[in-house]
Short mmCIF file of C-alpha atoms in Angstrom, two decimals:
data_model
loop_
_atom_site.label_atom_id
_atom_site.label_comp_id
_atom_site.label_asym_id
_atom_site.label_seq_id
_atom_site.Cartn_x
_atom_site.Cartn_y
_atom_site.Cartn_z
CA UNK A 282 -33.01 17.49 4.86
CA UNK A 283 -33.07 20.61 5.42
CA UNK A 284 -30.63 23.42 5.28
CA UNK A 285 -28.84 25.04 2.59
CA UNK A 286 -26.89 22.02 0.29
CA UNK A 287 -24.17 23.86 -2.03
CA UNK A 288 -24.03 21.40 -4.86
CA UNK A 289 -20.28 21.19 -7.03
CA UNK A 290 -19.36 19.25 -9.43
CA UNK A 291 -15.37 19.26 -9.66
CA UNK A 292 -13.73 19.39 -13.12
CA UNK A 293 -12.27 16.18 -14.25
CA UNK A 294 -13.37 15.50 -10.76
CA UNK A 295 -16.62 13.94 -9.02
CA UNK A 296 -19.57 15.36 -7.79
CA UNK A 297 -20.42 16.34 -3.85
CA UNK A 298 -23.18 17.38 -1.95
CA UNK A 299 -22.39 19.56 0.82
CA UNK A 300 -25.51 20.33 3.48
CA UNK A 301 -25.21 23.08 6.07
CA UNK A 302 -28.06 22.16 8.94
CA UNK A 303 -30.08 24.28 10.55
CA UNK A 304 -28.46 22.88 14.01
CA UNK A 305 -24.99 23.48 12.02
CA UNK A 306 -23.92 20.19 11.61
CA UNK A 307 -22.61 19.74 8.12
CA UNK A 308 -23.35 16.58 6.06
CA UNK A 309 -21.28 15.60 2.53
CA UNK A 310 -22.09 13.21 0.49
CA UNK A 311 -20.97 12.62 -3.48
CA UNK A 312 -19.18 10.29 -5.76
CA UNK A 313 -15.96 11.13 -4.35
CA UNK A 314 -13.51 8.49 -2.52
CA UNK A 315 -12.10 8.64 0.86
CA UNK A 316 -10.05 6.28 2.21
CA UNK A 317 -10.82 5.20 4.96
CA UNK A 318 -14.59 5.27 4.48
CA UNK A 319 -15.05 5.21 8.17
CA UNK A 320 -13.42 9.06 8.34
CA UNK A 321 -16.14 11.02 6.33
CA UNK A 322 -17.52 11.70 9.67
CA UNK A 323 -14.37 12.96 11.06
CA UNK A 324 -14.80 15.45 7.72
CA UNK A 325 -17.95 16.50 8.01
CA UNK A 326 -17.04 17.19 12.46
CA UNK A 327 -13.92 19.15 10.78
CA UNK A 328 -15.77 21.34 8.27
CA UNK A 329 -18.11 22.23 11.61
CA UNK A 330 -15.05 23.47 13.09
CA UNK A 331 -14.46 25.35 10.38
CA UNK A 332 -16.88 27.34 10.82
CA UNK A 333 -15.62 28.73 14.06
CA UNK A 334 -12.86 30.08 12.13
CA UNK A 335 -12.26 33.49 10.74
CA UNK A 336 -11.69 33.22 6.74
CA UNK A 337 -11.45 30.38 4.16
CA UNK A 338 -7.54 30.87 4.44
CA UNK A 339 -7.12 29.53 8.53
CA UNK A 340 -10.15 27.14 7.55
CA UNK A 341 -8.26 25.11 4.58
CA UNK A 342 -5.26 25.02 6.89
CA UNK A 343 -6.93 23.48 9.79
CA UNK A 344 -8.68 21.06 7.20
CA UNK A 345 -5.74 20.07 5.83
CA UNK A 346 -3.76 19.96 8.96
CA UNK A 347 -6.11 17.49 10.29
CA UNK A 348 -6.24 15.02 7.20
CA UNK A 349 -3.03 15.02 6.77
CA UNK A 350 -1.90 14.24 10.32
CA UNK A 351 -5.01 11.54 10.21
CA UNK A 352 -3.45 10.01 7.20
CA UNK A 353 -6.82 10.73 5.04
CA UNK A 354 -6.70 9.86 1.06
CA UNK A 355 -9.24 12.18 -1.01
CA UNK A 356 -9.82 11.44 -4.63
CA UNK A 357 -11.50 13.28 -7.20
CA UNK A 358 -12.51 16.62 -4.50
CA UNK A 359 -9.75 18.90 -2.63
CA UNK A 360 -9.70 20.63 0.53
CA UNK A 361 -10.44 24.42 -1.28
CA UNK A 362 -13.72 22.76 -2.94
CA UNK A 363 -14.65 21.76 0.68
CA UNK A 364 -14.45 24.80 1.55
CA UNK A 365 -15.54 27.23 -0.62
CA UNK A 366 -18.71 24.91 -0.54
CA UNK A 367 -18.48 25.69 3.40
CA UNK A 368 -18.94 29.28 2.74
CA UNK A 369 -21.45 29.46 0.06
CA UNK A 370 -23.21 27.41 2.87
CA UNK A 371 -22.97 29.64 5.32
CA UNK A 372 -23.31 32.70 3.21
CA UNK B 295 1.03 -15.93 -5.04
CA UNK B 296 -1.78 -17.90 -6.48
CA UNK B 297 -5.01 -16.62 -7.39
CA UNK B 298 -8.23 -17.65 -7.38
CA UNK B 299 -10.76 -17.31 -10.28
CA UNK B 300 -14.52 -17.61 -10.16
CA UNK B 301 -16.16 -17.38 -13.20
CA UNK B 302 -19.16 -15.74 -14.10
CA UNK B 303 -22.32 -16.34 -11.66
CA UNK B 304 -25.21 -14.44 -10.16
CA UNK B 305 -25.90 -13.37 -7.16
CA UNK B 306 -28.45 -10.94 -5.43
CA UNK B 307 -27.21 -7.28 -4.45
CA UNK B 308 -26.88 -7.91 -0.85
CA UNK B 309 -25.10 -11.23 -1.79
CA UNK B 310 -22.68 -9.88 -4.35
CA UNK B 311 -21.36 -7.37 -1.46
CA UNK B 312 -21.17 -9.77 1.16
CA UNK B 313 -18.61 -12.40 -0.63
CA UNK B 314 -16.57 -9.41 -1.50
CA UNK B 315 -16.56 -8.68 2.10
CA UNK B 316 -16.26 -12.05 3.19
CA UNK B 317 -13.34 -13.09 0.39
CA UNK B 318 -11.42 -9.75 1.75
CA UNK B 319 -11.74 -10.56 5.65
CA UNK B 320 -10.55 -14.01 4.49
CA UNK B 321 -7.81 -12.74 2.29
CA UNK B 322 -6.63 -10.62 5.27
CA UNK B 323 -6.46 -14.17 8.11
CA UNK B 324 -4.60 -15.78 4.87
CA UNK B 325 -7.65 -18.52 4.58
CA UNK B 326 -8.56 -16.83 1.22
CA UNK B 327 -6.19 -16.84 -1.70
CA UNK B 328 -6.14 -13.44 -3.81
CA UNK B 329 -9.24 -13.66 -6.08
CA UNK B 330 -10.59 -12.57 -9.17
CA UNK B 331 -14.25 -13.24 -9.70
CA UNK B 332 -16.81 -11.94 -12.29
CA UNK B 333 -20.51 -11.66 -11.73
CA UNK B 334 -24.17 -10.78 -12.13
CA UNK B 335 -27.22 -9.33 -10.23
CA UNK B 336 -30.40 -10.93 -9.95
CA UNK B 337 -32.71 -9.66 -9.63
CA UNK B 338 -31.20 -6.17 -11.18
CA UNK B 339 -29.72 -3.70 -8.75
CA UNK B 340 -29.14 -0.22 -7.61
CA UNK B 341 -25.66 0.24 -6.19
CA UNK B 342 -24.75 3.05 -4.19
CA UNK B 343 -20.73 4.59 -3.07
CA UNK B 344 -20.56 4.87 0.82
CA UNK B 345 -20.67 8.19 1.05
CA UNK B 346 -24.25 8.50 -1.02
CA UNK B 347 -27.61 9.55 0.23
CA UNK B 348 -30.19 6.75 -1.16
CA UNK B 349 -32.65 9.53 -1.27
CA UNK B 350 -30.33 12.10 -3.40
CA UNK B 351 -29.53 9.20 -5.90
CA UNK B 352 -32.31 6.50 -5.99
CA UNK B 353 -35.94 6.73 -7.13
CA UNK B 354 -36.62 3.70 -4.45
CA UNK B 355 -40.17 3.61 -5.39
CA UNK B 356 -39.60 2.99 -8.67
CA UNK B 357 -36.54 0.50 -7.73
CA UNK B 358 -39.92 -2.08 -5.10
CA UNK B 359 -42.15 -1.29 -8.34
CA UNK B 360 -39.99 -2.72 -10.62
CA UNK B 361 -38.64 -5.29 -8.32
CA UNK B 362 -34.94 -3.82 -8.19
CA UNK B 363 -32.51 -4.32 -5.62
CA UNK B 364 -30.87 -1.87 -3.73
CA UNK B 365 -27.54 -1.90 -1.77
CA UNK B 366 -24.88 0.34 -0.67
CA UNK B 367 -21.68 -0.44 -1.31
CA UNK B 368 -18.09 -0.15 0.97
CA UNK B 369 -16.51 1.56 -1.71
CA UNK B 370 -17.30 5.42 -2.68
CA UNK B 371 -17.96 6.71 -6.27
CA UNK B 372 -21.27 6.92 -7.78
CA UNK B 373 -24.64 5.09 -8.26
CA UNK B 374 -25.02 2.44 -10.53
CA UNK B 375 -27.91 0.41 -12.57
CA UNK B 376 -26.26 -3.15 -12.60
CA UNK B 377 -28.70 -4.50 -15.24
CA UNK B 378 -29.44 -8.22 -15.02
CA UNK B 379 -28.80 -8.71 -18.57
CA UNK B 380 -26.90 -5.78 -19.63
CA UNK B 381 -23.81 -5.90 -17.59
CA UNK B 382 -20.82 -8.34 -16.40
CA UNK B 383 -19.16 -6.78 -13.02
CA UNK B 384 -15.70 -8.09 -11.71
CA UNK B 385 -14.22 -7.82 -8.46
CA UNK B 386 -9.82 -8.16 -7.77
CA UNK B 387 -9.22 -9.04 -4.10
CA UNK B 388 -5.57 -9.25 -2.89
CA UNK B 389 -3.32 -8.35 -0.23
CA UNK B 390 -2.34 -4.91 -0.95
CA UNK B 391 0.86 -5.20 -1.67
CA UNK B 392 0.37 -6.89 -4.67
CA UNK B 393 -1.17 -3.70 -5.75
CA UNK B 394 0.45 -0.48 -6.45
CA UNK B 395 0.48 1.51 -3.55
CA UNK B 396 -0.41 4.97 -5.35
CA UNK B 397 -4.55 4.56 -5.07
CA UNK B 398 -4.23 6.10 -8.58
CA UNK B 399 -1.75 4.17 -10.12
CA UNK B 400 -4.25 0.78 -8.89
CA UNK B 401 -7.13 1.96 -9.98
CA UNK B 402 -4.70 2.20 -13.38
CA UNK B 403 -3.29 -1.41 -13.33
CA UNK B 404 -6.30 -2.51 -12.64
CA UNK B 405 -8.82 -0.65 -15.28
CA UNK B 406 -6.05 -1.04 -17.90
CA UNK B 407 -7.30 -4.47 -17.57
CA UNK B 408 -10.33 -3.27 -18.98
CA UNK B 409 -9.03 -1.67 -21.44
CA UNK B 410 -6.50 -4.76 -22.55
CA UNK B 411 -10.09 -7.08 -22.49
CA UNK B 412 -11.87 -4.45 -24.98
CA UNK B 413 -8.93 -4.11 -27.10
CA UNK B 414 -9.00 -8.56 -27.48
CA UNK B 415 -12.49 -7.89 -28.37
CA UNK B 416 -11.32 -5.14 -31.10
CA UNK B 417 -13.14 -2.53 -29.30
CA UNK B 418 -10.75 1.33 -28.46
CA UNK B 419 -11.20 1.45 -24.88
CA UNK B 420 -9.77 4.47 -22.64
CA UNK B 421 -8.63 4.89 -19.31
CA UNK B 422 -10.24 7.77 -17.85
CA UNK B 423 -8.87 8.87 -14.11
CA UNK B 424 -10.59 8.36 -11.65
CA UNK B 425 -11.78 5.45 -12.41
CA UNK B 426 -13.54 5.10 -15.71
CA UNK B 427 -12.74 3.58 -18.87
CA UNK B 428 -14.60 5.12 -21.91
CA UNK B 429 -15.06 4.47 -25.53
CA UNK B 430 -15.90 7.19 -27.78
CA UNK B 431 -15.48 9.66 -25.00
CA UNK B 432 -18.39 7.26 -23.17
CA UNK B 433 -17.99 5.51 -19.91
CA UNK B 434 -18.73 1.92 -20.63
CA UNK B 435 -16.44 0.68 -17.35
CA UNK B 436 -16.43 2.36 -13.87
CA UNK B 437 -14.95 0.88 -10.64
CA UNK B 438 -14.35 1.56 -7.33
CA UNK B 439 -11.57 0.86 -4.97
CA UNK B 440 -10.56 0.71 -1.46
CA UNK B 441 -7.97 -0.55 1.24
CA UNK B 442 -9.33 -2.04 4.33
CA UNK B 443 -6.51 -4.52 7.34
CA UNK B 444 -3.89 -4.75 4.17
CA UNK B 445 -6.25 -5.78 1.62
CA UNK B 446 -7.26 -4.16 -1.72
CA UNK B 447 -10.36 -4.19 -3.16
CA UNK B 448 -11.69 -2.98 -6.69
CA UNK B 449 -14.98 -4.02 -8.36
CA UNK B 450 -16.44 -2.34 -11.30
CA UNK B 451 -18.69 -3.14 -14.24
CA UNK B 452 -18.89 -3.61 -17.86
CA UNK B 453 -21.65 -2.62 -19.51
CA UNK B 454 -23.14 -5.38 -22.34
CA UNK B 455 -26.44 -3.72 -23.19
CA UNK B 456 -27.92 -0.37 -21.44
CA UNK B 457 -31.77 -0.18 -20.70
CA UNK B 458 -31.31 3.59 -20.41
CA UNK B 459 -35.35 3.98 -19.98
CA UNK B 460 -34.80 1.73 -16.75
CA UNK B 461 -31.60 3.07 -15.77
CA UNK B 462 -32.52 6.62 -16.08
CA UNK B 463 -35.97 5.94 -13.64
CA UNK B 464 -34.44 4.31 -11.23
CA UNK B 465 -31.06 6.67 -11.20
CA UNK B 466 -31.97 10.55 -10.18
CA UNK B 467 -28.83 12.00 -12.47
CA UNK B 468 -28.38 15.78 -10.89
CA UNK B 469 -28.11 18.09 -13.59
CA UNK B 470 -24.41 18.72 -12.42
CA UNK B 471 -22.93 15.45 -13.46
CA UNK B 472 -22.93 16.94 -16.83
CA UNK B 473 -21.45 20.39 -16.72
CA UNK B 474 -17.76 20.08 -18.05
CA UNK B 475 -19.28 17.78 -20.90
CA UNK B 476 -20.31 18.43 -24.11
CA UNK B 477 -23.11 15.95 -23.46
CA UNK B 478 -26.55 16.63 -24.15
CA UNK B 479 -28.16 14.57 -21.00
CA UNK B 480 -26.98 11.84 -18.91
CA UNK B 481 -27.99 8.65 -21.68
CA UNK B 482 -25.74 10.67 -24.21
CA UNK B 483 -22.30 10.01 -21.08
CA UNK B 484 -22.46 6.07 -21.23
CA UNK B 485 -22.04 3.66 -24.24
CA UNK B 486 -22.33 -0.56 -24.32
CA UNK B 487 -20.85 -2.97 -26.16
CA UNK B 488 -23.88 -3.74 -27.83
CA UNK B 489 -22.97 -0.48 -29.70
CA UNK B 490 -19.93 -0.82 -30.56
CA UNK B 491 -19.32 -4.39 -31.20
CA UNK B 492 -21.31 -7.89 -31.97
CA UNK B 493 -18.93 -9.69 -28.78
CA UNK B 494 -21.84 -12.45 -26.83
CA UNK B 495 -21.93 -11.87 -23.15
CA UNK B 496 -19.46 -15.25 -23.45
CA UNK B 497 -16.91 -13.78 -25.45
CA UNK B 498 -16.80 -10.73 -23.11
CA UNK B 499 -16.38 -12.73 -20.35
CA UNK B 500 -13.46 -14.79 -22.37
CA UNK B 501 -11.34 -11.27 -22.48
CA UNK B 502 -12.27 -10.62 -18.98
CA UNK B 503 -10.72 -13.23 -17.97
CA UNK B 504 -7.52 -13.36 -20.69
CA UNK B 505 -7.10 -10.32 -19.32
CA UNK B 506 -7.42 -10.18 -15.70
CA UNK B 507 -5.63 -13.37 -15.42
CA UNK B 508 -2.68 -12.46 -17.55
CA UNK B 509 0.74 -12.43 -15.65
CA UNK B 510 -0.47 -14.26 -12.86
CA UNK B 511 -0.85 -18.00 -11.36
CA UNK B 512 -4.16 -18.89 -11.14
CA UNK B 513 -6.79 -21.86 -10.41
CA UNK B 514 -9.55 -21.38 -11.45
CA UNK B 515 -12.17 -21.84 -8.08
CA UNK B 516 -15.06 -21.48 -6.43
CA UNK B 517 -16.53 -20.48 -2.73
CA UNK B 518 -15.51 -21.99 0.70
CA UNK B 519 -18.39 -23.20 2.75
CA UNK B 520 -16.92 -20.44 5.60
CA UNK B 521 -17.10 -17.73 2.71
CA UNK B 522 -19.91 -18.41 1.94
CA UNK B 523 -21.51 -18.46 5.45
CA UNK B 524 -19.77 -15.39 6.09
CA UNK B 525 -21.25 -13.54 3.23
CA UNK B 526 -24.61 -14.55 3.68
CA UNK B 527 -24.09 -13.00 7.48
CA UNK B 528 -23.20 -10.11 5.89
CA UNK B 529 -25.66 -9.72 3.07
CA UNK B 530 -28.50 -10.49 5.92
CA UNK B 531 -26.92 -8.19 8.30
CA UNK B 532 -25.36 -5.38 6.51
CA UNK B 533 -26.17 -5.30 2.92
CA UNK B 534 -30.08 -6.27 2.88
CA UNK B 535 -30.74 -4.05 5.80
CA UNK B 536 -32.25 -0.50 5.54
CA UNK B 537 -29.94 0.64 8.04
CA UNK B 538 -27.18 0.47 6.44
CA UNK B 539 -28.47 1.01 2.84
CA UNK B 540 -29.95 4.23 3.98
CA UNK B 541 -27.64 5.14 6.87
CA UNK B 542 -26.73 8.90 5.17
#
């Protein structure tokens, strides 16, 4: 998979790989847990939207709101980790 | 509510995942009872978590070369090498209301049964959230849980013995996995029962059965015809398909 990939092992948590593709698409892989599982693609789309935001704070607020409204649970990784990785990937 | 216990049996990777899903569907429809099953993988297999990439986690060519199955689970978590002779896998499938609502509490409940099984064998295991059981700080058991349509599924493993050479030929373990652990290599992260006690496979199976059924009313059971038919369809159409297994 081409693009910029950030691999992060969370202390006491899980490992995830966030890839930012040249097309602007985001792919998220890892051994974390997410319920319901089929919402992984929604998380990836929301992360793509985060790329358009001016800073990490507003991106985090947006992603948290979407996850909360959709009643999605993520275990082993949290929103801050994802946003940090996204910003590193787009640097 | 009476539970069904299905004693240890071998299935292919695709069938194991098909059976779990078929029983989940049966529990949802009310045609299958809450079920606890013990099983193995024949041939040996690698399963990957729902959010993993087969190419990132597994040396697929080596799997083909060694005759090792691969399958994507519908649960999260990491890649697991299921050695035909070195592992017992369990599944707990039941209506959601029979388990704690909180995901972490449910892991604690089910993984606690593994800890109790180890205690029966004279081994001190410790639950390590999110989903592991450790012995002497090393992983002996991992589990993965999901809930869909009001049905709870947790499946997981217990290592009887470990063929580290094969395990780490087929699994690609990223160096980052070792971050924050005082361990030299991926091989050091795991431990098997063979390394800590002299229990036979039969004794381990009995300990798991005792622990998982404690406090529950249950019947020894087997699969209904409709469950097996559905499991075979799911195995063939999804879990044995390249589209599913290489979908991410």
